[in-house]
Amino acid sequence: MAVKVMIPTPLRSYAGKSDHVEVAAKTVGEALSSLVAQHGDLRRHLYQDDGRLRSFVNVYVNDDDIRYLQKEATPLRDGDTVSIVPSIAGGTDILFCLVGTVRGTERKTDRNVCPITES
Amino acid sequence: MRLRLSPTVGEEIRKHGAHGYPHEVCGALLGREIAADGDGDRALREVTAVLPLENRRDDSPRNRFSVTPEDVLRAERAAAESRLELLGWYHSHPDHPAQPSEFDRAHAWPWYSYVILSVAQREPGEMTSWRLADDRSGYAAERIEVA
């Protein structure tokens, strides 16, 4: 099946500056594998070291999010369009922990474990 | 690399950060690439509008923010309708420096500009901008100009 994989603007420089790449694939997983086989520098921005898609990388077939289909096993038909859309996330590495719950006071900690306190 | 913000844009980001305190706020940066990355220190982007977005992390909004893919597509459409580019994103760090965290790095892509505003006790403070390295190893600072 010939399908079109749309490349988001931030990643186009790793895909020959193209806004899309044509691949032959029967599933979404195959389409993405073919994409990174052609453009290896894309891999680190789409996949984690363990080979899974990064948590913030979302994939659509036409207008449908593959999370609600069969994920990477979602079958493709000739002429389908696969889109890669990020979700944006971030924040500080500080955890806010509730301490002294009787008083209802709150304080922050730069440790990754909330302190155990007596209330 | 330089990121030029109009005074209105800078003020909108600061007001959003103060208004949302103690939660993290976020939004999209819309504008134009004046000189692309290859031009070294001459690389310049101009942000002429922002699109404030809802922080979807209602489980941990004081130290996390999230923009859904649907909101990313909405921001892309808003940019296209204004004949602008979606250049990046801003978010606030309540009671924390305007430095990217490890969590920020793990969830970033290159090319986008990531503006961080520090908000201390509801007072907006330092604002910085960053771009992720090609190899994801860290960030390069982008100098903010208000003009």
XYZ file of N, CA, C and O in Angstrom, chain A residues 8-11 14 44-46 54-58 60 84-96 106 108, chain B residues 24 62-67 69-70 72-73 89 93 95-96 101-104 106-112 134-136:
232
model
N 5.913 16.696 10.596
C 5.673 17.984 11.254
C 6.858 18.939 11.055
O 8.005 18.501 10.926
N 6.567 20.215 11.031
C 7.591 21.227 10.740
C 8.896 21.020 11.519
O 9.980 21.086 10.922
N 8.852 20.766 12.847
C 10.123 20.667 13.583
C 11.028 19.527 13.115
O 12.223 19.548 13.368
N 10.450 18.534 12.446
C 11.256 17.367 12.067
C 11.614 17.335 10.582
O 12.275 16.406 10.119
N 15.118 16.698 9.247
C 15.646 15.325 9.324
C 15.035 14.427 8.241
O 15.281 13.228 8.212
N 15.461 9.128 16.723
C 15.606 9.508 18.131
C 14.514 10.485 18.571
O 14.251 10.610 19.763
N 13.894 11.153 17.621
C 12.849 12.101 17.998
C 11.461 11.467 18.016
O 10.510 12.062 18.522
N 11.352 10.273 17.461
C 10.066 9.572 17.451
C 10.033 8.414 18.438
O 8.997 8.124 19.029
N 7.840 7.587 21.538
C 7.899 8.498 22.671
C 6.481 8.842 23.115
O 5.566 8.930 22.291
N 6.325 9.069 24.415
C 4.977 9.238 24.976
C 4.263 10.454 24.406
O 3.039 10.496 24.366
N 5.022 11.447 23.955
C 4.376 12.670 23.461
C 4.183 12.651 21.946
O 3.725 13.643 21.378
N 4.547 11.548 21.301
C 4.377 11.441 19.847
C 3.049 10.737 19.564
O 2.834 9.599 19.979
N 2.162 11.450 18.893
C 0.842 10.914 18.565
C 0.753 10.706 17.058
O 1.320 11.468 16.281
N -1.830 9.807 13.728
C -3.192 9.777 13.204
C -3.189 9.113 11.836
O -2.256 9.307 11.052
N 1.933 12.773 12.081
C 2.639 12.715 13.365
C 2.415 14.056 14.051
O 2.772 15.102 13.502
N 1.792 14.016 15.217
C 1.462 15.257 15.930
C 1.974 15.140 17.358
O 1.627 14.182 18.060
N 2.764 16.107 17.820
C 3.234 16.002 19.199
C 2.176 16.487 20.178
O 1.302 17.277 19.818
N 2.224 15.997 21.403
C 1.600 16.738 22.485
C 2.764 17.442 23.180
O 3.905 16.978 23.094
N 2.508 18.552 23.787
C 3.569 19.353 24.379
C 3.473 19.214 25.883
O 2.393 19.352 26.458
N 4.585 18.919 26.514
C 4.551 18.720 27.971
C 5.853 19.213 28.570
O 6.873 19.326 27.893
N 5.810 19.507 29.837
C 7.016 19.930 30.533
C 6.677 20.328 31.950
O 5.580 20.054 32.439
N 7.622 20.988 32.570
C 7.402 21.433 33.938
C 8.658 21.292 34.765
O 9.689 20.838 34.275
N 8.560 21.695 36.011
C 9.726 21.646 36.876
C 9.916 20.238 37.416
O 9.012 19.411 37.372
N 11.094 19.982 37.952
C 11.364 18.670 38.533
C 11.028 18.631 40.017
O 11.377 17.703 40.723
N 10.354 19.656 40.485
C 9.986 19.710 41.900
C 8.634 19.049 42.102
O 7.728 19.205 41.298
N 8.532 18.290 43.176
C 7.237 17.738 43.545
C 6.658 18.591 44.658
O 7.368 19.042 45.544
N 5.383 18.842 44.588
C 4.723 19.541 45.680
C 4.018 18.506 46.540
O 3.250 17.704 46.044
N 1.291 23.626 53.002
C 1.891 22.960 51.854
C 3.315 23.477 51.691
O 3.594 24.626 51.946
N 7.138 22.776 49.253
C 7.685 22.040 48.127
C 8.986 21.367 48.531
O 9.651 21.763 49.472
N 1.133 25.994 36.563
C 1.864 26.277 35.336
C 0.856 26.668 34.254
O -0.219 26.086 34.163
N 0.797 22.228 39.280
C 1.787 23.136 39.867
C 3.185 22.871 39.349
O 4.052 23.717 39.475
N 3.437 21.673 38.848
C 4.790 21.406 38.337
C 4.779 20.682 36.999
O 5.810 20.183 36.576
N 3.627 20.656 36.345
C 3.543 20.029 35.036
C 2.571 20.819 34.160
O 1.606 21.401 34.659
N 2.829 20.779 32.838
C 1.815 21.283 31.919
C 1.729 20.309 30.760
O 2.665 19.561 30.473
N 0.597 20.348 30.111
C 0.402 19.475 28.960
C -0.512 20.167 27.951
O -1.505 20.782 28.322
N -0.128 20.065 26.695
C -0.944 20.559 25.580
C -1.297 19.330 24.746
O -0.406 18.597 24.297
N -2.613 16.909 21.620
C -2.397 17.008 20.167
C -3.511 17.777 19.474
O -3.271 18.457 18.475
N -4.722 17.701 20.014
C -5.827 18.464 19.418
C -5.557 19.970 19.541
O -5.811 20.745 18.619
N -2.562 21.255 19.797
C -1.436 21.535 18.888
C -1.977 21.784 17.479
O -1.578 22.750 16.805
N -2.923 20.949 17.034
C -3.502 21.135 15.700
C -4.269 22.453 15.626
O -4.239 23.155 14.614
N 6.539 27.192 21.943
C 5.623 27.102 23.076
C 6.175 27.897 24.250
O 7.390 28.022 24.398
N 7.173 28.453 35.156
C 7.710 27.659 36.261
C 7.381 28.404 37.557
O 8.106 29.310 37.949
N 7.476 29.543 41.151
C 8.444 29.445 42.252
C 9.626 28.556 41.890
O 10.095 27.752 42.716
N 10.100 28.722 40.681
C 11.206 27.903 40.190
C 11.910 28.698 39.082
O 11.261 29.455 38.367
N 13.887 21.822 32.636
C 14.086 20.670 33.502
C 14.389 19.429 32.665
O 14.227 19.432 31.444
N 14.782 18.371 33.337
C 14.973 17.101 32.649
C 13.658 16.637 32.018
O 13.640 16.093 30.914
N 12.566 16.896 32.718
C 11.256 16.521 32.178
C 10.963 17.307 30.904
O 10.431 16.762 29.930
N 11.344 18.602 30.910
C 11.166 19.407 29.692
C 11.947 18.785 28.532
O 11.447 18.664 27.409
N 13.025 15.760 28.037
C 12.537 14.456 27.573
C 11.304 14.582 26.687
O 10.981 13.668 25.941
N 10.616 15.736 26.797
C 9.364 15.897 26.058
C 9.466 16.955 24.963
O 8.446 17.503 24.537
N 10.688 17.235 24.526
C 10.872 18.325 23.547
C 11.282 17.779 22.188
O 11.774 16.656 22.060
N 11.072 18.612 21.202
C 11.605 18.378 19.860
C 12.541 19.529 19.505
O 12.344 20.655 19.994
N 13.511 19.278 18.646
C 14.315 20.398 18.146
C 13.432 21.350 17.325
O 12.277 21.042 17.044
N 14.012 22.436 16.930
C 13.390 23.463 16.074
C 12.446 24.367 16.851
O 12.543 25.582 16.739
N 11.525 23.778 17.643
C 10.620 24.627 18.413
C 11.422 25.518 19.362
O 12.443 25.096 19.919
N 20.044 18.819 18.312
C 19.686 17.755 17.360
C 19.792 16.362 17.983
O 19.013 15.476 17.670
N 20.806 16.175 18.854
C 21.005 14.839 19.433
C 20.278 14.659 20.771
O 20.500 13.660 21.454
N 19.426 15.607 21.132
C 18.602 15.563 22.335
C 19.434 15.632 23.619
O 18.935 15.359 24.708
